[in-house]
Amino acid sequence: MGPEGDQHVEVLWHCLPIREAPPADVPSLGEAERELAEALRDATEVLSRLDVAGSGPMAEAALDAYRARAERGREVLAPGYPPRAVRVLELAQRVGLLVSLAYEHGPGGAVSASEMAARGEALRPVERVARRAQVASYNAYVEERER
């Protein structure tokens, strides 16, 4: 009993219908894996041409942070998911973590505003497809059941 006396709280649940299939914008596992490989290849080409990789103690610290966070933040899928979904999820998580570290640790080796902008333009699609690949991995169980 509180200073105001007894309080009554009521919770009312409502069941709503759901769709049987994942949303249309979720790629299949195969599409997500292909998109991720293409985005990585394109970004690597652009970033290599720009020569904006960071180096020195800051880059070493970023790599150490990546290794520590990659081990700590690993999510695994429940039993019953296809092995390919696990593989795609692990890759997408590693890629997403690398992109977030790239953003956290400044412009890398970019020295001009145009290089910084080009670096960001190269990283954004990789970040987007890594997220889509994670969603596809989580939905792979449903995709597999529908076959």
Coordinates of N, CA and C in Angstrom, one line a residue:
M1 N 0.8 -1.2 0.0 CA 0.0 0.0 0.0 C 0.9 1.2 0.0
G2 N 0.7 2.1 -1.0 CA 1.5 3.4 -1.1 C 0.8 4.5 -0.3
P3 N 1.4 5.7 -0.4 CA 0.8 6.9 0.3 C -0.5 7.3 -0.2
E4 N -0.8 6.9 -1.5 CA -2.1 7.2 -2.1 C -3.1 6.1 -1.9
G5 N -2.7 5.0 -1.3 CA -3.6 3.9 -1.1 C -3.4 2.9 -2.2
D6 N -4.3 1.9 -2.3 CA -4.2 0.9 -3.3 C -4.5 1.4 -4.7
Q7 N -3.7 1.0 -5.7 CA -4.0 1.4 -7.0 C -4.3 0.2 -7.9
H8 N -5.2 0.4 -8.8 CA -5.7 -0.7 -9.7 C -5.1 -0.5 -11.1
V9 N -4.4 -1.5 -11.6 CA -3.9 -1.4 -13.0 C -4.5 -2.6 -13.7
E10 N -4.9 -2.3 -14.9 CA -5.5 -3.3 -15.8 C -4.8 -3.3 -17.1
V11 N -4.5 -4.5 -17.6 CA -3.8 -4.7 -18.9 C -4.8 -5.5 -19.8
L12 N -5.0 -5.0 -20.9 CA -5.9 -5.6 -21.9 C -5.1 -5.9 -23.2
W13 N -5.0 -7.2 -23.6 CA -4.3 -7.6 -24.7 C -5.3 -7.8 -25.9
H14 N -4.9 -7.5 -27.1 CA -5.7 -7.7 -28.3 C -4.9 -8.5 -29.3
C15 N -5.4 -9.5 -29.9 CA -4.8 -10.3 -30.9 C -5.1 -9.7 -32.2
L16 N -4.1 -9.5 -33.0 CA -4.2 -8.9 -34.4 C -3.8 -9.9 -35.4
P17 N -4.4 -9.9 -36.6 CA -3.9 -10.8 -37.6 C -2.5 -10.4 -38.1
I18 N -1.8 -11.4 -38.6 CA -0.4 -11.1 -39.1 C -0.3 -11.6 -40.5
R19 N 0.6 -11.1 -41.3 CA 0.8 -11.7 -42.6 C 1.6 -13.0 -42.5
E20 N 1.3 -13.9 -43.4 CA 2.0 -15.2 -43.4 C 3.4 -15.1 -43.9
A21 N 3.7 -14.2 -44.7 CA 5.1 -14.1 -45.3 C 5.8 -12.9 -44.8
P22 N 7.1 -12.9 -44.9 CA 7.8 -11.6 -44.5 C 7.5 -10.5 -45.5
P23 N 7.8 -9.3 -45.1 CA 7.5 -8.1 -46.0 C 8.2 -8.3 -47.3
A24 N 7.6 -7.7 -48.3 CA 8.2 -7.8 -49.7 C 9.6 -7.2 -49.8
D25 N 10.0 -6.3 -49.0 CA 11.3 -5.7 -49.1 C 12.4 -6.5 -48.5
V26 N 12.1 -7.7 -47.9 CA 13.1 -8.5 -47.3 C 13.7 -9.4 -48.5
P27 N 15.0 -9.3 -48.7 CA 15.5 -10.1 -49.8 C 15.6 -11.6 -49.3
S28 N 15.7 -12.5 -50.3 CA 15.9 -13.9 -50.0 C 17.4 -14.0 -49.5
L29 N 17.7 -15.1 -48.9 CA 19.1 -15.3 -48.4 C 20.1 -15.2 -49.5
G30 N 19.8 -15.8 -50.7 CA 20.7 -15.8 -51.8 C 20.9 -14.4 -52.3
E31 N 19.8 -13.6 -52.4 CA 19.9 -12.2 -52.9 C 20.7 -11.4 -51.9
A32 N 20.5 -11.6 -50.7 CA 21.2 -10.8 -49.6 C 22.7 -11.1 -49.7
E33 N 23.0 -12.4 -49.9 CA 24.5 -12.8 -49.9 C 25.1 -12.2 -51.2
R34 N 24.4 -12.2 -52.3 CA 24.9 -11.6 -53.5 C 25.1 -10.1 -53.4
E35 N 24.1 -9.4 -52.8 CA 24.1 -8.0 -52.6 C 25.3 -7.6 -51.7
L36 N 25.5 -8.4 -50.7 CA 26.6 -8.1 -49.8 C 28.0 -8.2 -50.5
A37 N 28.1 -9.3 -51.2 CA 29.4 -9.5 -52.0 C 29.7 -8.4 -53.0
E38 N 28.6 -8.0 -53.7 CA 28.8 -6.9 -54.7 C 29.1 -5.6 -54.0
A39 N 28.4 -5.3 -52.9 CA 28.7 -4.0 -52.2 C 30.1 -4.0 -51.7
L40 N 30.6 -5.1 -51.1 CA 31.9 -5.2 -50.6 C 32.9 -5.0 -51.7
R41 N 32.7 -5.6 -52.9 CA 33.6 -5.5 -54.0 C 33.6 -4.1 -54.5
D42 N 32.5 -3.4 -54.7 CA 32.4 -2.1 -55.1 C 33.1 -1.1 -54.2
A43 N 32.8 -1.3 -52.9 CA 33.4 -0.4 -51.9 C 34.9 -0.5 -51.8
T44 N 35.4 -1.8 -51.9 CA 36.8 -2.0 -51.9 C 37.5 -1.4 -53.0
E45 N 36.9 -1.5 -54.2 CA 37.5 -0.8 -55.4 C 37.6 0.7 -55.2
V46 N 36.5 1.3 -54.8 CA 36.5 2.8 -54.6 C 37.5 3.2 -53.5
L47 N 37.4 2.5 -52.4 CA 38.3 2.9 -51.3 C 39.8 2.7 -51.6
S48 N 40.1 1.6 -52.4 CA 41.4 1.4 -52.8 C 41.9 2.5 -53.7
R49 N 41.0 2.9 -54.6 CA 41.4 3.9 -55.6 C 41.6 5.2 -54.9
L50 N 40.8 5.5 -53.8 CA 40.9 6.8 -53.1 C 42.1 6.7 -52.1
D51 N 42.6 5.5 -51.8 CA 43.7 5.3 -50.9 C 43.5 6.1 -49.5
V52 N 42.3 5.8 -48.9 CA 41.9 6.5 -47.7 C 42.0 5.6 -46.4
A53 N 42.7 4.5 -46.5 CA 42.8 3.6 -45.4 C 43.6 4.3 -44.3
G54 N 43.2 4.2 -43.1 CA 43.9 4.7 -41.9 C 45.1 3.8 -41.6
S55 N 46.1 4.4 -40.9 CA 47.2 3.6 -40.5 C 47.7 4.2 -39.2
G56 N 48.6 3.5 -38.6 CA 49.2 4.0 -37.3 C 48.5 3.5 -36.1
P57 N 48.8 4.1 -35.0 CA 48.2 3.6 -33.7 C 46.7 3.7 -33.7
M58 N 46.1 4.7 -34.3 CA 44.6 4.8 -34.3 C 44.0 3.6 -35.1
A59 N 44.6 3.3 -36.2 CA 44.1 2.2 -37.0 C 44.3 0.8 -36.2
E60 N 45.4 0.7 -35.6 CA 45.6 -0.5 -34.8 C 44.6 -0.6 -33.6
A61 N 44.4 0.5 -33.0 CA 43.4 0.5 -31.9 C 42.0 0.1 -32.4
A62 N 41.6 0.6 -33.6 CA 40.3 0.3 -34.2 C 40.2 -1.1 -34.5
L63 N 41.3 -1.8 -35.0 CA 41.3 -3.2 -35.3 C 41.2 -4.0 -34.1
D64 N 41.9 -3.6 -33.0 CA 41.8 -4.3 -31.7 C 40.3 -4.2 -31.2
A65 N 39.7 -3.0 -31.3 CA 38.3 -2.9 -30.9 C 37.4 -3.7 -31.7
Y66 N 37.7 -3.8 -33.0 CA 36.9 -4.6 -33.9 C 36.9 -6.1 -33.4
R67 N 38.1 -6.6 -33.2 CA 38.3 -8.0 -32.8 C 37.5 -8.3 -31.5
A68 N 37.7 -7.4 -30.5 CA 37.0 -7.6 -29.2 C 35.5 -7.5 -29.4
R69 N 35.0 -6.5 -30.1 CA 33.5 -6.4 -30.2 C 33.0 -7.5 -31.1
A70 N 33.7 -8.0 -32.1 CA 33.2 -9.1 -32.9 C 33.0 -10.4 -32.1
E71 N 33.9 -10.6 -31.2 CA 33.7 -11.8 -30.3 C 32.6 -11.7 -29.3
R72 N 32.5 -10.5 -28.7 CA 31.6 -10.2 -27.7 C 30.1 -10.1 -28.2
G73 N 30.0 -9.5 -29.4 CA 28.6 -9.1 -29.9 C 28.0 -10.1 -30.8
R74 N 28.6 -11.3 -30.9 CA 28.1 -12.3 -31.9 C 26.7 -12.8 -31.5
E75 N 25.9 -12.8 -32.4 CA 24.5 -13.4 -32.2 C 24.5 -14.7 -33.1
V76 N 23.9 -15.7 -32.5 CA 23.8 -16.9 -33.3 C 22.3 -17.2 -33.5
L77 N 22.0 -17.9 -34.5 CA 20.6 -18.2 -34.8 C 20.2 -19.5 -34.1
A78 N 19.0 -19.6 -33.8 CA 18.5 -20.8 -33.1 C 18.7 -22.1 -33.9
P79 N 18.6 -23.2 -33.3 CA 18.7 -24.5 -34.1 C 17.6 -24.6 -35.1
G80 N 17.9 -25.1 -36.2 CA 16.9 -25.3 -37.3 C 17.1 -24.3 -38.4
Y81 N 17.9 -23.3 -38.2 CA 18.2 -22.4 -39.3 C 19.2 -23.1 -40.3
P82 N 19.1 -22.7 -41.6 CA 20.0 -23.3 -42.5 C 21.4 -22.8 -42.3
P83 N 22.4 -23.6 -42.5 CA 23.8 -23.2 -42.3 C 24.2 -22.0 -43.1
R84 N 23.6 -21.8 -44.2 CA 23.9 -20.6 -45.0 C 23.5 -19.4 -44.3
A85 N 22.3 -19.4 -43.6 CA 21.8 -18.3 -42.9 C 22.8 -17.9 -41.8
V86 N 23.4 -18.9 -41.1 CA 24.4 -18.6 -40.1 C 25.6 -17.9 -40.7
R87 N 26.0 -18.4 -41.8 CA 27.2 -17.9 -42.5 C 27.0 -16.4 -42.9
V88 N 25.8 -16.2 -43.5 CA 25.5 -14.8 -44.0 C 25.3 -13.9 -42.9
L89 N 24.7 -14.3 -41.8 CA 24.5 -13.5 -40.6 C 25.9 -13.1 -40.0
E90 N 26.8 -14.1 -39.9 CA 28.1 -13.8 -39.3 C 28.9 -12.8 -40.2
L91 N 28.8 -13.0 -41.5 CA 29.5 -12.0 -42.4 C 28.9 -10.6 -42.3
A92 N 27.5 -10.6 -42.3 CA 26.8 -9.3 -42.3 C 27.2 -8.6 -41.0
Q93 N 27.2 -9.3 -39.9 CA 27.6 -8.7 -38.6 C 29.0 -8.1 -38.6
R94 N 29.9 -8.9 -39.1 CA 31.3 -8.4 -39.2 C 31.4 -7.2 -40.1
V95 N 30.8 -7.2 -41.2 CA 30.8 -6.1 -42.1 C 30.2 -4.8 -41.5
G96 N 29.0 -5.0 -40.8 CA 28.4 -3.9 -40.2 C 29.2 -3.3 -39.1
L97 N 29.9 -4.2 -38.3 CA 30.8 -3.7 -37.3 C 32.0 -2.9 -37.9
L98 N 32.6 -3.4 -39.0 CA 33.7 -2.7 -39.6 C 33.3 -1.3 -40.1
V99 N 32.1 -1.3 -40.7 CA 31.6 0.0 -41.1 C 31.4 1.0 -40.0
S100 N 30.8 0.5 -38.9 CA 30.6 1.4 -37.7 C 31.9 1.8 -37.1
L101 N 32.9 1.0 -37.1 CA 34.2 1.4 -36.6 C 34.8 2.4 -37.6
A102 N 34.6 2.3 -38.9 CA 35.1 3.2 -39.8 C 34.5 4.6 -39.6
Y103 N 33.2 4.7 -39.3 CA 32.6 5.9 -38.9 C 33.1 6.5 -37.6
E104 N 33.3 5.6 -36.6 CA 33.7 6.1 -35.3 C 35.1 6.7 -35.3
H105 N 35.9 6.2 -36.1 CA 37.3 6.6 -36.0 C 37.7 7.6 -37.1
G106 N 36.8 8.5 -37.4 CA 37.1 9.6 -38.2 C 37.2 9.3 -39.7
P107 N 37.9 10.1 -40.4 CA 38.0 10.0 -41.9 C 39.0 9.0 -42.4
G108 N 39.7 8.2 -41.5 CA 40.7 7.3 -42.0 C 41.9 8.1 -42.6
G109 N 42.3 7.7 -43.8 CA 43.4 8.4 -44.4 C 42.9 9.6 -45.3
A110 N 41.6 9.9 -45.3 CA 41.1 10.9 -46.2 C 41.6 12.3 -45.7
V111 N 42.1 13.1 -46.6 CA 42.7 14.4 -46.1 C 41.9 15.6 -46.7
S112 N 41.0 15.4 -47.6 CA 40.2 16.5 -48.2 C 38.8 16.2 -48.0
A113 N 38.0 17.3 -48.1 CA 36.5 17.1 -47.9 C 36.0 16.2 -49.0
S114 N 36.5 16.3 -50.2 CA 36.0 15.4 -51.3 C 36.3 13.9 -51.0
E115 N 37.5 13.7 -50.5 CA 37.9 12.3 -50.2 C 37.0 11.8 -49.0
M116 N 36.7 12.6 -48.0 CA 35.9 12.2 -46.9 C 34.4 11.9 -47.4
A117 N 33.9 12.7 -48.3 CA 32.6 12.5 -48.9 C 32.6 11.2 -49.7
A118 N 33.6 11.0 -50.5 CA 33.7 9.8 -51.3 C 33.8 8.6 -50.5
R119 N 34.5 8.6 -49.4 CA 34.6 7.5 -48.5 C 33.2 7.2 -47.8
G120 N 32.5 8.2 -47.4 CA 31.2 8.0 -46.9 C 30.2 7.4 -47.9
E121 N 30.3 7.9 -49.1 CA 29.5 7.4 -50.2 C 29.8 5.9 -50.5
A122 N 31.0 5.5 -50.3 CA 31.4 4.1 -50.6 C 30.9 3.2 -49.4
L123 N 30.9 3.8 -48.2 CA 30.5 2.9 -47.0 C 29.0 2.8 -46.9
R124 N 28.2 3.8 -47.2 CA 26.8 3.8 -47.0 C 26.1 2.5 -47.6
P125 N 26.3 2.2 -48.9 CA 25.7 1.1 -49.4 C 26.1 -0.3 -48.7
V126 N 27.3 -0.3 -48.3 CA 27.8 -1.5 -47.6 C 27.0 -1.7 -46.3
E127 N 26.8 -0.6 -45.6 CA 26.1 -0.6 -44.3 C 24.7 -1.0 -44.5
R128 N 24.0 -0.5 -45.6 CA 22.6 -0.8 -45.9 C 22.5 -2.3 -46.2
V129 N 23.3 -2.9 -47.1 CA 23.2 -4.3 -47.5 C 23.6 -5.2 -46.4
A130 N 24.4 -4.8 -45.5 CA 24.7 -5.6 -44.3 C 23.5 -5.7 -43.4
R131 N 22.8 -4.6 -43.2 CA 21.5 -4.7 -42.4 C 20.5 -5.6 -43.1
R132 N 20.4 -5.5 -44.5 CA 19.4 -6.3 -45.2 C 19.8 -7.8 -45.1
A133 N 21.1 -8.1 -45.2 CA 21.6 -9.5 -45.1 C 21.2 -10.0 -43.7
Q134 N 21.3 -9.2 -42.7 CA 21.0 -9.7 -41.3 C 19.5 -10.0 -41.3
V135 N 18.7 -9.2 -41.8 CA 17.2 -9.4 -41.9 C 16.9 -10.7 -42.7
A136 N 17.6 -10.8 -43.8 CA 17.4 -12.0 -44.6 C 17.8 -13.3 -43.8
S137 N 18.8 -13.2 -43.1 CA 19.3 -14.3 -42.2 C 18.2 -14.7 -41.2
Y138 N 17.7 -13.7 -40.5 CA 16.7 -13.9 -39.5 C 15.4 -14.5 -40.1
N139 N 15.1 -14.2 -41.4 CA 13.9 -14.6 -42.0 C 14.1 -15.9 -42.8
A140 N 15.3 -16.5 -42.8 CA 15.7 -17.6 -43.6 C 14.9 -18.9 -43.1
Y141 N 14.6 -18.9 -41.9 CA 13.8 -20.1 -41.4 C 12.4 -20.1 -42.1
V142 N 11.8 -19.0 -42.2 CA 10.5 -18.9 -42.8 C 10.6 -19.2 -44.3
E143 N 11.7 -18.7 -44.9 CA 11.9 -18.9 -46.3 C 12.1 -20.4 -46.6
E144 N 12.9 -21.1 -45.7 CA 13.1 -22.5 -45.8 C 11.8 -23.3 -45.7
R145 N 11.0 -22.9 -44.7 CA 9.8 -23.6 -44.5 C 8.8 -23.6 -45.6
E146 N 8.8 -22.4 -46.4 CA 7.9 -22.2 -47.5 C 8.3 -23.1 -48.7
R147 N 9.5 -23.6 -48.8 CA 9.9 -24.4 -49.9 C 9.3 -25.7 -49.9

